[in-house]
PDB file of C-alpha atoms in Angstrom:
ATOM      1  CA  MET A   1     -10.310   6.793 -25.020  1.00  0.00           C
ATOM      2  CA  VAL A   2      -7.477   4.554 -23.915  1.00  0.00           C
ATOM      3  CA  GLU A   3      -6.189   2.009 -26.425  1.00  0.00           C
ATOM      4  CA  VAL A   4      -5.636  -1.410 -24.840  1.00  0.00           C
ATOM      5  CA  GLY A   5      -2.736  -3.630 -25.819  1.00  0.00           C
ATOM      6  CA  TYR A   6      -1.260  -7.011 -24.974  1.00  0.00           C
ATOM      7  CA  THR A   7       2.079  -7.948 -23.376  1.00  0.00           C
ATOM      8  CA  LEU A   8       4.355 -10.682 -24.666  1.00  0.00           C
ATOM      9  CA  MET A   9       6.214 -11.479 -21.457  1.00  0.00           C
ATOM     10  CA  CYS A  10       9.421 -13.322 -22.251  1.00  0.00           C
ATOM     11  CA  GLU A  11       9.924 -14.252 -18.589  1.00  0.00           C
ATOM     12  CA  GLN A  12       6.865 -16.523 -18.432  1.00  0.00           C
ATOM     13  CA  ARG A  13       6.537 -18.055 -21.913  1.00  0.00           C
ATOM     14  CA  GLY A  14       8.862 -19.822 -24.369  1.00  0.00           C
ATOM     15  CA  PRO A  15       9.772 -18.244 -27.728  1.00  0.00           C
ATOM     16  CA  ARG A  16       7.446 -20.359 -29.878  1.00  0.00           C
ATOM     17  CA  GLU A  17       4.558 -19.841 -27.476  1.00  0.00           C
ATOM     18  CA  LEU A  18       5.091 -16.081 -27.548  1.00  0.00           C
ATOM     19  CA  VAL A  19       4.806 -15.996 -31.349  1.00  0.00           C
ATOM     20  CA  GLY A  20       1.511 -17.877 -31.103  1.00  0.00           C
ATOM     21  CA  ASP A  21       0.363 -15.513 -28.365  1.00  0.00           C
ATOM     22  CA  ALA A  22       1.047 -12.519 -30.616  1.00  0.00           C
ATOM     23  CA  VAL A  23      -1.105 -14.024 -33.357  1.00  0.00           C
ATOM     24  CA  ALA A  24      -3.880 -14.701 -30.844  1.00  0.00           C
ATOM     25  CA  ALA A  25      -3.673 -11.115 -29.559  1.00  0.00           C
ATOM     26  CA  GLU A  26      -3.932  -9.705 -33.074  1.00  0.00           C
ATOM     27  CA  ASN A  27      -6.905 -11.949 -33.876  1.00  0.00           C
ATOM     28  CA  ALA A  28      -8.608 -10.911 -30.631  1.00  0.00           C
ATOM     29  CA  GLY A  29      -8.425  -7.241 -31.596  1.00  0.00           C
ATOM     30  CA  PHE A  30      -5.832  -5.850 -29.201  1.00  0.00           C
ATOM     31  CA  ALA A  31      -4.694  -2.412 -30.364  1.00  0.00           C
ATOM     32  CA  PHE A  32      -0.965  -3.112 -30.007  1.00  0.00           C
ATOM     33  CA  ALA A  33       1.526  -5.546 -28.448  1.00  0.00           C
ATOM     34  CA  VAL A  34       4.585  -4.903 -26.310  1.00  0.00           C
ATOM     35  CA  ILE A  35       7.394  -7.309 -25.447  1.00  0.00           C
ATOM     36  CA  SER A  36       9.726  -7.439 -22.443  1.00  0.00           C
ATOM     37  CA  ASP A  37      13.485  -7.582 -23.111  1.00  0.00           C
ATOM     38  CA  HIS A  38      15.179  -9.528 -20.308  1.00  0.00           C
ATOM     39  CA  PHE A  39      18.229 -11.726 -19.876  1.00  0.00           C
ATOM     40  CA  HIS A  40      16.862 -13.254 -16.650  1.00  0.00           C
ATOM     41  CA  PRO A  41      13.325 -13.799 -15.391  1.00  0.00           C
ATOM     42  CA  TRP A  42      12.339 -11.923 -12.238  1.00  0.00           C
ATOM     43  CA  LEU A  43      11.803 -15.224 -10.415  1.00  0.00           C
ATOM     44  CA  GLU A  44      12.980 -18.731 -11.192  1.00  0.00           C
ATOM     45  CA  GLU A  45       9.351 -19.897 -10.998  1.00  0.00           C
ATOM     46  CA  GLN A  46       8.699 -17.946 -14.201  1.00  0.00           C
ATOM     47  CA  GLY A  47      11.205 -20.190 -15.941  1.00  0.00           C
ATOM     48  CA  HIS A  48      11.848 -18.385 -19.242  1.00  0.00           C
ATOM     49  CA  SER A  49      13.796 -15.550 -20.786  1.00  0.00           C
ATOM     50  CA  GLY A  50      14.098 -15.907 -24.556  1.00  0.00           C
ATOM     51  CA  TYR A  51      15.834 -13.308 -26.723  1.00  0.00           C
ATOM     52  CA  ALA A  52      13.176 -10.686 -27.392  1.00  0.00           C
ATOM     53  CA  TRP A  53      14.624  -9.486 -30.685  1.00  0.00           C
ATOM     54  CA  SER A  54      14.602 -12.920 -32.322  1.00  0.00           C
ATOM     55  CA  ILE A  55      11.036 -13.342 -31.119  1.00  0.00           C
ATOM     56  CA  LEU A  56      10.127  -9.919 -32.554  1.00  0.00           C
ATOM     57  CA  GLY A  57      11.425 -10.939 -35.962  1.00  0.00           C
ATOM     58  CA  ALA A  58       9.231 -14.036 -35.917  1.00  0.00           C
ATOM     59  CA  VAL A  59       6.235 -12.072 -34.623  1.00  0.00           C
ATOM     60  CA  ALA A  60       6.679  -9.463 -37.358  1.00  0.00           C
ATOM     61  CA  GLN A  61       6.315 -12.194 -39.958  1.00  0.00           C
ATOM     62  CA  ALA A  62       3.538 -14.128 -38.214  1.00  0.00           C
ATOM     63  CA  THR A  63       1.269 -11.096 -37.719  1.00  0.00           C
ATOM     64  CA  GLN A  64      -0.245  -8.697 -40.229  1.00  0.00           C
ATOM     65  CA  SER A  65      -1.173  -5.382 -38.660  1.00  0.00           C
ATOM     66  CA  ILE A  66      -0.728  -5.218 -34.890  1.00  0.00           C
ATOM     67  CA  PRO A  67       1.791  -2.515 -33.818  1.00  0.00           C
ATOM     68  CA  LEU A  68       4.798  -3.844 -31.885  1.00  0.00           C
ATOM     69  CA  MET A  69       6.975  -2.264 -29.195  1.00  0.00           C
ATOM     70  CA  THR A  70       9.825  -3.161 -26.841  1.00  0.00           C
ATOM     71  CA  TYR A  71       8.830  -2.592 -23.211  1.00  0.00           C
ATOM     72  CA  VAL A  72      11.695  -1.900 -22.692  1.00  0.00           C
ATOM     73  CA  THR A  73      15.207  -2.302 -24.070  1.00  0.00           C
ATOM     74  CA  CYS A  74      18.250  -0.995 -22.202  1.00  0.00           C
ATOM     75  CA  PRO A  75      20.707   0.354 -24.819  1.00  0.00           C
ATOM     76  CA  THR A  76      23.665   0.956 -22.507  1.00  0.00           C
ATOM     77  CA  PHE A  77      25.178  -2.262 -21.118  1.00  0.00           C
ATOM     78  CA  ARG A  78      24.594  -5.652 -22.780  1.00  0.00           C
ATOM     79  CA  TYR A  79      23.623  -3.849 -26.010  1.00  0.00           C
ATOM     80  CA  HIS A  80      25.603  -1.030 -27.613  1.00  0.00           C
ATOM     81  CA  PRO A  81      23.343   1.802 -28.844  1.00  0.00           C
ATOM     82  CA  ALA A  82      24.453   1.277 -32.442  1.00  0.00           C
ATOM     83  CA  VAL A  83      23.403  -2.376 -32.272  1.00  0.00           C
ATOM     84  CA  VAL A  84      20.028  -1.374 -30.806  1.00  0.00           C
ATOM     85  CA  ALA A  85      19.535   1.068 -33.674  1.00  0.00           C
ATOM     86  CA  GLN A  86      20.329  -1.689 -36.183  1.00  0.00           C
ATOM     87  CA  LYS A  87      17.921  -4.141 -34.517  1.00  0.00           C
ATOM     88  CA  ALA A  88      15.146  -1.556 -34.346  1.00  0.00           C
ATOM     89  CA  ALA A  89      15.544  -0.576 -37.997  1.00  0.00           C
ATOM     90  CA  THR A  90      15.476  -4.227 -39.050  1.00  0.00           C
ATOM     91  CA  VAL A  91      12.334  -5.054 -37.039  1.00  0.00           C
ATOM     92  CA  SER A  92      10.664  -1.953 -38.419  1.00  0.00           C
ATOM     93  CA  LEU A  93      11.362  -3.190 -41.961  1.00  0.00           C
ATOM     94  CA  LEU A  94      10.212  -6.721 -41.180  1.00  0.00           C
ATOM     95  CA  SER A  95       6.982  -5.425 -39.671  1.00  0.00           C
ATOM     96  CA  GLY A  96       6.211  -2.881 -42.367  1.00  0.00           C
ATOM     97  CA  GLY A  97       6.751   0.095 -40.072  1.00  0.00           C
ATOM     98  CA  ARG A  98       4.728  -1.288 -37.147  1.00  0.00           C
ATOM     99  CA  PHE A  99       7.557  -1.045 -34.609  1.00  0.00           C
ATOM    100  CA  THR A 100       8.194   1.403 -31.754  1.00  0.00           C
ATOM    101  CA  LEU A 101      11.467   1.324 -29.848  1.00  0.00           C
ATOM    102  CA  GLY A 102      10.866   1.485 -26.097  1.00  0.00           C
ATOM    103  CA  LEU A 103      14.025   2.319 -24.144  1.00  0.00           C
ATOM    104  CA  GLY A 104      14.921   2.504 -20.470  1.00  0.00           C
ATOM    105  CA  ALA A 105      17.852   2.830 -18.093  1.00  0.00           C
ATOM    106  CA  GLY A 106      17.687  -0.894 -17.329  1.00  0.00           C
ATOM    107  CA  GLU A 107      17.685  -3.229 -14.346  1.00  0.00           C
ATOM    108  CA  ASN A 108      20.660  -4.795 -12.609  1.00  0.00           C
ATOM    109  CA  LEU A 109      18.889  -8.147 -13.063  1.00  0.00           C
ATOM    110  CA  ASN A 110      19.681  -8.125 -16.781  1.00  0.00           C
ATOM    111  CA  GLU A 111      22.623  -5.790 -17.254  1.00  0.00           C
ATOM    112  CA  HIS A 112      25.125  -6.957 -14.599  1.00  0.00           C
ATOM    113  CA  ILE A 113      25.814 -10.093 -16.646  1.00  0.00           C
ATOM    114  CA  ILE A 114      28.526  -8.376 -18.737  1.00  0.00           C
ATOM    115  CA  GLY A 115      30.594  -7.725 -15.602  1.00  0.00           C
ATOM    116  CA  SER A 116      30.794  -3.952 -15.855  1.00  0.00           C
ATOM    117  CA  GLY A 117      29.152  -3.171 -12.520  1.00  0.00           C
ATOM    118  CA  TRP A 118      25.951  -1.260 -11.855  1.00  0.00           C
ATOM    119  CA  PRO A 119      26.374   2.503 -11.493  1.00  0.00           C
ATOM    120  CA  SER A 120      24.093   4.917  -9.653  1.00  0.00           C
ATOM    121  CA  VAL A 121      20.830   5.966 -11.264  1.00  0.00           C
ATOM    122  CA  ASP A 122      22.075   9.427 -12.301  1.00  0.00           C
ATOM    123  CA  VAL A 123      24.889   7.832 -14.288  1.00  0.00           C
ATOM    124  CA  ARG A 124      22.450   5.382 -15.871  1.00  0.00           C
ATOM    125  CA  HIS A 125      20.293   8.288 -17.020  1.00  0.00           C
ATOM    126  CA  GLU A 126      23.320  10.041 -18.543  1.00  0.00           C
ATOM    127  CA  MET A 127      24.243   6.839 -20.355  1.00  0.00           C
ATOM    128  CA  LEU A 128      20.690   6.485 -21.674  1.00  0.00           C
ATOM    129  CA  SER A 129      20.678  10.089 -22.895  1.00  0.00           C
ATOM    130  CA  GLU A 130      23.842   9.494 -24.907  1.00  0.00           C
ATOM    131  CA  ALA A 131      22.442   6.235 -26.276  1.00  0.00           C
ATOM    132  CA  VAL A 132      19.295   7.972 -27.554  1.00  0.00           C
ATOM    133  CA  GLU A 133      21.446  10.561 -29.349  1.00  0.00           C
ATOM    134  CA  ILE A 134      23.441   7.837 -31.105  1.00  0.00           C
ATOM    135  CA  ILE A 135      20.334   5.892 -32.101  1.00  0.00           C
ATOM    136  CA  ARG A 136      18.565   8.954 -33.506  1.00  0.00           C
ATOM    137  CA  ARG A 137      21.628   9.979 -35.526  1.00  0.00           C
ATOM    138  CA  LEU A 138      21.887   6.484 -36.999  1.00  0.00           C
ATOM    139  CA  PHE A 139      18.192   6.558 -37.889  1.00  0.00           C
ATOM    140  CA  GLU A 140      18.905   9.694 -39.937  1.00  0.00           C
ATOM    141  CA  GLY A 141      21.271   7.797 -42.270  1.00  0.00           C
ATOM    142  CA  GLY A 142      24.895   8.306 -43.199  1.00  0.00           C
ATOM    143  CA  TYR A 143      28.019   7.517 -41.232  1.00  0.00           C
ATOM    144  CA  VAL A 144      28.018   8.420 -37.557  1.00  0.00           C
ATOM    145  CA  THR A 145      31.022   9.055 -35.318  1.00  0.00           C
ATOM    146  CA  TYR A 146      30.200   9.925 -31.731  1.00  0.00           C
ATOM    147  CA  ARG A 147      32.437  10.601 -28.734  1.00  0.00           C
ATOM    148  CA  GLY A 148      30.612  10.596 -25.433  1.00  0.00           C
ATOM    149  CA  ALA A 149      31.414  10.275 -21.772  1.00  0.00           C
ATOM    150  CA  TYR A 150      30.077   6.696 -21.803  1.00  0.00           C
ATOM    151  CA  HIS A 151      29.548   5.600 -25.417  1.00  0.00           C
ATOM    152  CA  ASP A 152      31.538   5.910 -28.624  1.00  0.00           C
ATOM    153  CA  ALA A 153      30.585   5.111 -32.191  1.00  0.00           C
ATOM    154  CA  GLU A 154      33.132   4.925 -35.015  1.00  0.00           C
ATOM    155  CA  ASP A 155      32.008   5.335 -38.641  1.00  0.00           C
ATOM    156  CA  ALA A 156      28.749   3.472 -38.007  1.00  0.00           C
ATOM    157  CA  ARG A 157      26.019   3.388 -40.646  1.00  0.00           C
ATOM    158  CA  LEU A 158      22.729   1.540 -41.019  1.00  0.00           C
ATOM    159  CA  PHE A 159      22.383   0.341 -44.602  1.00  0.00           C
ATOM    160  CA  ASP A 160      18.818  -0.963 -44.173  1.00  0.00           C
ATOM    161  CA  LEU A 161      16.584   1.807 -42.889  1.00  0.00           C
ATOM    162  CA  PRO A 162      12.790   2.134 -42.987  1.00  0.00           C
ATOM    163  CA  GLU A 163      11.319   5.147 -44.760  1.00  0.00           C
ATOM    164  CA  GLU A 164      10.182   6.515 -41.400  1.00  0.00           C
ATOM    165  CA  PRO A 165      12.423   5.924 -38.375  1.00  0.00           C
ATOM    166  CA  PRO A 166      10.826   4.091 -35.462  1.00  0.00           C
ATOM    167  CA  LYS A 167       9.330   6.250 -32.741  1.00  0.00           C
ATOM    168  CA  ILE A 168      11.221   6.139 -29.446  1.00  0.00           C
ATOM    169  CA  GLY A 169       9.496   5.754 -26.083  1.00  0.00           C
ATOM    170  CA  ILE A 170      11.429   6.297 -22.860  1.00  0.00           C
ATOM    171  CA  ALA A 171      10.591   4.653 -19.537  1.00  0.00           C
ATOM    172  CA  ALA A 172      10.295   6.896 -16.486  1.00  0.00           C
ATOM    173  CA  SER A 173       9.603   6.516 -12.782  1.00  0.00           C
ATOM    174  CA  GLY A 174      10.616   9.906 -11.342  1.00  0.00           C
ATOM    175  CA  ARG A 175      11.466  13.504 -12.237  1.00  0.00           C
ATOM    176  CA  PRO A 176      14.909  12.949 -13.861  1.00  0.00           C
ATOM    177  CA  SER A 177      13.665  10.169 -16.128  1.00  0.00           C
ATOM    178  CA  CYS A 178      10.447  12.085 -16.935  1.00  0.00           C
ATOM    179  CA  GLU A 179      12.535  15.076 -17.985  1.00  0.00           C
ATOM    180  CA  LEU A 180      14.703  12.833 -20.146  1.00  0.00           C
ATOM    181  CA  ALA A 181      11.618  11.254 -21.711  1.00  0.00           C
ATOM    182  CA  GLY A 182      10.022  14.640 -22.377  1.00  0.00           C
ATOM    183  CA  ALA A 183      13.158  16.109 -23.926  1.00  0.00           C
ATOM    184  CA  LYS A 184      14.329  13.145 -26.022  1.00  0.00           C
ATOM    185  CA  GLY A 185      11.438  10.716 -26.390  1.00  0.00           C
ATOM    186  CA  ASP A 186       8.363  10.506 -28.593  1.00  0.00           C
ATOM    187  CA  MET A 187       6.311   8.987 -25.779  1.00  0.00           C
ATOM    188  CA  LEU A 188       6.366   8.213 -22.063  1.00  0.00           C
ATOM    189  CA  ILE A 189       6.503   4.645 -20.774  1.00  0.00           C
ATOM    190  CA  ALA A 190       5.581   3.876 -17.163  1.00  0.00           C
ATOM    191  CA  VAL A 191       4.357   0.975 -15.042  1.00  0.00           C
ATOM    192  CA  GLU A 192       2.406   2.939 -12.430  1.00  0.00           C
ATOM    193  CA  PRO A 193      -0.774   5.001 -13.022  1.00  0.00           C
ATOM    194  CA  GLU A 194       0.736   8.168 -11.559  1.00  0.00           C
ATOM    195  CA  ALA A 195      -0.598  11.456 -12.928  1.00  0.00           C
ATOM    196  CA  GLU A 196       2.517  13.191 -11.622  1.00  0.00           C
ATOM    197  CA  LEU A 197       4.673  11.234 -14.070  1.00  0.00           C
ATOM    198  CA  VAL A 198       2.550  12.383 -17.011  1.00  0.00           C
ATOM    199  CA  ARG A 199       2.578  15.976 -15.751  1.00  0.00           C
ATOM    200  CA  MET A 200       6.386  16.073 -15.407  1.00  0.00           C
ATOM    201  CA  PHE A 201       6.787  14.463 -18.828  1.00  0.00           C
ATOM    202  CA  ARG A 202       4.534  17.038 -20.463  1.00  0.00           C
ATOM    203  CA  GLU A 203       6.261  19.952 -18.734  1.00  0.00           C
ATOM    204  CA  ALA A 204       9.636  18.692 -19.957  1.00  0.00           C
ATOM    205  CA  GLY A 205       8.640  18.703 -23.629  1.00  0.00           C
ATOM    206  CA  GLY A 206       6.173  15.842 -23.815  1.00  0.00           C
ATOM    207  CA  ALA A 207       3.025  17.940 -24.314  1.00  0.00           C
ATOM    208  CA  GLY A 208       0.838  16.283 -26.946  1.00  0.00           C
ATOM    209  CA  LYS A 209       2.889  13.081 -26.876  1.00  0.00           C
ATOM    210  CA  PRO A 210       1.348   9.743 -25.826  1.00  0.00           C
ATOM    211  CA  ALA A 211       1.902   7.927 -22.524  1.00  0.00           C
ATOM    212  CA  VAL A 212       1.947   4.117 -22.379  1.00  0.00           C
ATOM    213  CA  GLY A 213       1.227   2.181 -19.184  1.00  0.00           C
ATOM    214  CA  GLN A 214       1.112  -1.485 -18.264  1.00  0.00           C
ATOM    215  CA  LEU A 215      -1.307  -3.425 -16.054  1.00  0.00           C
ATOM    216  CA  PRO A 216      -0.678  -6.990 -14.848  1.00  0.00           C
ATOM    217  CA  VAL A 217      -3.822  -9.079 -14.479  1.00  0.00           C
ATOM    218  CA  CYS A 218      -4.505 -12.709 -13.575  1.00  0.00           C
ATOM    219  CA  TRP A 219      -7.766 -13.603 -15.275  1.00  0.00           C
ATOM    220  CA  GLY A 220      -9.333 -17.021 -14.821  1.00  0.00           C
ATOM    221  CA  PRO A 221     -12.512 -18.746 -13.660  1.00  0.00           C
ATOM    222  CA  ASP A 222     -11.306 -19.376 -10.088  1.00  0.00           C
ATOM    223  CA  GLU A 223     -10.281 -16.265  -8.142  1.00  0.00           C
ATOM    224  CA  ALA A 224      -8.455 -18.231  -5.444  1.00  0.00           C
ATOM    225  CA  GLU A 225      -6.324 -20.024  -8.030  1.00  0.00           C
ATOM    226  CA  CYS A 226      -5.611 -16.733  -9.762  1.00  0.00           C
ATOM    227  CA  ARG A 227      -4.493 -15.108  -6.520  1.00  0.00           C
ATOM    228  CA  ALA A 228      -2.129 -17.990  -5.802  1.00  0.00           C
ATOM    229  CA  LEU A 229      -0.701 -17.861  -9.331  1.00  0.00           C
ATOM    230  CA  ALA A 230      -0.268 -14.094  -9.192  1.00  0.00           C
ATOM    231  CA  ARG A 231       1.697 -14.402  -5.964  1.00  0.00           C
ATOM    232  CA  GLU A 232       3.878 -17.192  -7.343  1.00  0.00           C
ATOM    233  CA  GLN A 233       4.690 -15.420 -10.608  1.00  0.00           C
ATOM    234  CA  PHE A 234       4.472 -11.689  -9.833  1.00  0.00           C
ATOM    235  CA  ARG A 235       5.384 -11.092  -6.193  1.00  0.00           C
ATOM    236  CA  TRP A 236       8.635  -9.550  -7.473  1.00  0.00           C
ATOM    237  CA  MET A 237       6.844  -6.263  -8.149  1.00  0.00           C
ATOM    238  CA  ALA A 238       5.821  -5.755  -4.501  1.00  0.00           C
ATOM    239  CA  GLY A 239       8.998  -3.841  -3.595  1.00  0.00           C
ATOM    240  CA  GLY A 240       8.499  -1.072  -6.148  1.00  0.00           C
ATOM    241  CA  TRP A 241      10.803   0.242  -8.821  1.00  0.00           C
ATOM    242  CA  LYS A 242      13.681   1.320  -6.554  1.00  0.00           C
ATOM    243  CA  VAL A 243      14.047  -2.298  -5.476  1.00  0.00           C
ATOM    244  CA  MET A 244      13.274  -3.834  -8.859  1.00  0.00           C
ATOM    245  CA  ALA A 245      16.028  -1.898 -10.635  1.00  0.00           C
ATOM    246  CA  GLU A 246      18.740  -2.805  -8.140  1.00  0.00           C
ATOM    247  CA  LEU A 247      18.584  -6.525  -7.279  1.00  0.00           C
ATOM    248  CA  PRO A 248      20.943  -8.663  -9.391  1.00  0.00           C
ATOM    249  CA  ASN A 249      19.385 -12.139  -9.648  1.00  0.00           C
ATOM    250  CA  PRO A 250      16.103 -14.072  -9.432  1.00  0.00           C
ATOM    251  CA  VAL A 251      17.252 -15.604  -6.120  1.00  0.00           C
ATOM    252  CA  ASN A 252      17.507 -12.096  -4.672  1.00  0.00           C
ATOM    253  CA  PHE A 253      13.955 -11.272  -5.744  1.00  0.00           C
ATOM    254  CA  ASP A 254      12.807 -14.541  -4.194  1.00  0.00           C
ATOM    255  CA  ALA A 255      14.486 -13.688  -0.885  1.00  0.00           C
ATOM    256  CA  CYS A 256      13.188 -10.120  -0.954  1.00  0.00           C
ATOM    257  CA  THR A 257       9.579 -11.172  -1.536  1.00  0.00           C
ATOM    258  CA  ARG A 258       9.390 -14.407   0.438  1.00  0.00           C
ATOM    259  CA  PHE A 259       6.931 -12.966   2.935  1.00  0.00           C
ATOM    260  CA  VAL A 260       4.682 -11.186   0.431  1.00  0.00           C
ATOM    261  CA  ARG A 261       1.147 -12.515   0.900  1.00  0.00           C
ATOM    262  CA  GLU A 262      -1.507 -13.340  -1.684  1.00  0.00           C
ATOM    263  CA  GLU A 263      -3.635 -10.469  -0.422  1.00  0.00           C
ATOM    264  CA  ASP A 264      -0.718  -8.054  -0.897  1.00  0.00           C
ATOM    265  CA  VAL A 265      -0.389  -9.076  -4.538  1.00  0.00           C
ATOM    266  CA  ALA A 266      -4.150  -9.051  -5.103  1.00  0.00           C
ATOM    267  CA  GLN A 267      -4.267  -5.412  -4.009  1.00  0.00           C
ATOM    268  CA  GLN A 268      -2.048  -4.559  -6.971  1.00  0.00           C
ATOM    269  CA  ILE A 269      -3.230  -7.101  -9.532  1.00  0.00           C
ATOM    270  CA  PRO A 270      -6.848  -7.799 -10.595  1.00  0.00           C
ATOM    271  CA  CYS A 271      -7.443 -11.530 -10.056  1.00  0.00           C
ATOM    272  CA  GLY A 272     -10.307 -13.776 -11.126  1.00  0.00           C
ATOM    273  CA  PRO A 273     -13.090 -13.713 -13.720  1.00  0.00           C
ATOM    274  CA  ASP A 274     -14.582 -10.248 -13.100  1.00  0.00           C
ATOM    275  CA  PRO A 275     -13.860  -7.906 -16.074  1.00  0.00           C
ATOM    276  CA  GLU A 276     -14.808  -4.882 -13.941  1.00  0.00           C
ATOM    277  CA  LYS A 277     -11.690  -5.370 -11.809  1.00  0.00           C
ATOM    278  CA  ILE A 278      -9.536  -5.098 -14.937  1.00  0.00           C
ATOM    279  CA  ALA A 279     -11.560  -2.122 -16.119  1.00  0.00           C
ATOM    280  CA  GLU A 280     -10.875  -0.334 -12.832  1.00  0.00           C
ATOM    281  CA  GLY A 281      -7.129  -0.829 -13.301  1.00  0.00           C
ATOM    282  CA  VAL A 282      -7.264   0.550 -16.836  1.00  0.00           C
ATOM    283  CA  ARG A 283      -9.430   3.431 -15.622  1.00  0.00           C
ATOM    284  CA  GLN A 284      -6.739   4.463 -13.132  1.00  0.00           C
ATOM    285  CA  TYR A 285      -4.285   4.875 -16.010  1.00  0.00           C
ATOM    286  CA  ALA A 286      -6.815   6.821 -18.062  1.00  0.00           C
ATOM    287  CA  GLU A 287      -7.521   9.188 -15.189  1.00  0.00           C
ATOM    288  CA  ALA A 288      -3.767   9.740 -14.772  1.00  0.00           C
ATOM    289  CA  GLY A 289      -3.490  10.865 -18.408  1.00  0.00           C
ATOM    290  CA  PHE A 290      -2.231   7.710 -20.117  1.00  0.00           C
ATOM    291  CA  THR A 291      -3.382   7.063 -23.672  1.00  0.00           C
ATOM    292  CA  TYR A 292      -2.301   3.420 -24.014  1.00  0.00           C
ATOM    293  CA  VAL A 293      -2.353   0.514 -21.552  1.00  0.00           C
ATOM    294  CA  ALA A 294      -0.822  -2.915 -22.193  1.00  0.00           C
ATOM    295  CA  LEU A 295      -2.339  -5.785 -20.212  1.00  0.00           C
ATOM    296  CA  VAL A 296      -0.105  -8.574 -18.869  1.00  0.00           C
ATOM    297  CA  GLN A 297      -1.974 -11.846 -18.399  1.00  0.00           C
ATOM    298  CA  ILE A 298      -0.111 -13.851 -15.751  1.00  0.00           C
ATOM    299  CA  GLY A 299       0.466 -17.528 -16.464  1.00  0.00           C
ATOM    300  CA  ASP A 300      -0.031 -19.842 -19.430  1.00  0.00           C
ATOM    301  CA  ALA A 301      -3.729 -19.211 -20.156  1.00  0.00           C
ATOM    302  CA  GLN A 302      -2.876 -16.738 -22.894  1.00  0.00           C
ATOM    303  CA  GLU A 303      -5.133 -18.007 -25.690  1.00  0.00           C
ATOM    304  CA  GLU A 304      -8.007 -18.239 -23.229  1.00  0.00           C
ATOM    305  CA  PHE A 305      -7.364 -14.679 -22.096  1.00  0.00           C
ATOM    306  CA  CYS A 306      -7.332 -13.450 -25.685  1.00  0.00           C
ATOM    307  CA  ARG A 307     -10.693 -15.137 -26.286  1.00  0.00           C
ATOM    308  CA  PHE A 308     -12.028 -13.531 -23.088  1.00  0.00           C
ATOM    309  CA  TYR A 309     -10.822 -10.141 -24.301  1.00  0.00           C
ATOM    310  CA  GLU A 310     -12.521 -10.571 -27.672  1.00  0.00           C
ATOM    311  CA  ARG A 311     -15.716 -12.041 -26.229  1.00  0.00           C
ATOM    312  CA  GLU A 312     -16.247  -9.819 -23.187  1.00  0.00           C
ATOM    313  CA  LEU A 313     -13.455  -7.597 -21.927  1.00  0.00           C
ATOM    314  CA  ALA A 314     -13.046  -5.370 -24.978  1.00  0.00           C
ATOM    315  CA  ALA A 315     -16.661  -4.222 -24.703  1.00  0.00           C
ATOM    316  CA  VAL A 316     -16.202  -3.375 -21.030  1.00  0.00           C
ATOM    317  CA  LEU A 317     -13.065  -1.331 -21.769  1.00  0.00           C
ATOM    318  CA  LYS A 318     -14.187   0.461 -24.918  1.00  0.00           C
ATOM    319  CA  ASP A 319     -15.583   3.599 -23.227  1.00  0.00           C
ATOM    320  CA  ILE A 320     -12.730   4.174 -20.755  1.00  0.00           C
TER     321      ILE A 320
END
């Protein structure tokens, strides 16, 4: 069975709203919650981009039992790996051990802001590999000095550590990142239901480890309105990951996706009131070997979507 979670999307909701959404998701019975970690939204129409880690601290206190996860944090540019380790340890303590640290090689959209350029993907993977080593060593306790090709740490120590270090998930979209995730991660993170990703992850050391996917949906009573909203808010994903990782600003995503049609978006995103459409999307992840799927409800109808999940959708998904 696939466990179904909920996405706190910082690009489409304000910080206070996101805390309330997390409480609603827990009350509705979602198995876990993930949160995006962006500096910019994908599109200016989304209109938000609060600091995920402050929101996580508030969510950890406002909720009681729902597991939490970053989906995902880039620990190589705007955050130093040592700072990411400190944040993750603190959120784990605040949440009573409910936190998983999801990491990835990042997107230009968020990381170019520090003015250090945007290297090729192979360099970004090498940087991520070093960052994971630093974070894991800090989770072990004691002082850490590290000299890498891209990152250094000098006599760094975390004085507040949870009894069990947070698990680390690593985002992947191709063979190099799957091999990195299998070798150095506790789980695979992906945004496409591709069985090949799971296979490469398992062959690289991820056998027996979970895989977490994500499915955007636009649930609502009027399918036409949902299709229009999905295009407005989520057309940025039409270009695929190789485009999504490289463009620097929301205006670039707007220009790149200006001619994406509603029907193009609706082919990727279940729209409207039919729970079976959402179930089919989750089923694709299950058939590809994923063990967890986080739903992303597009738009502001988050409490309504949580009630729909509790009232109807959960029963439809329970046997997938």
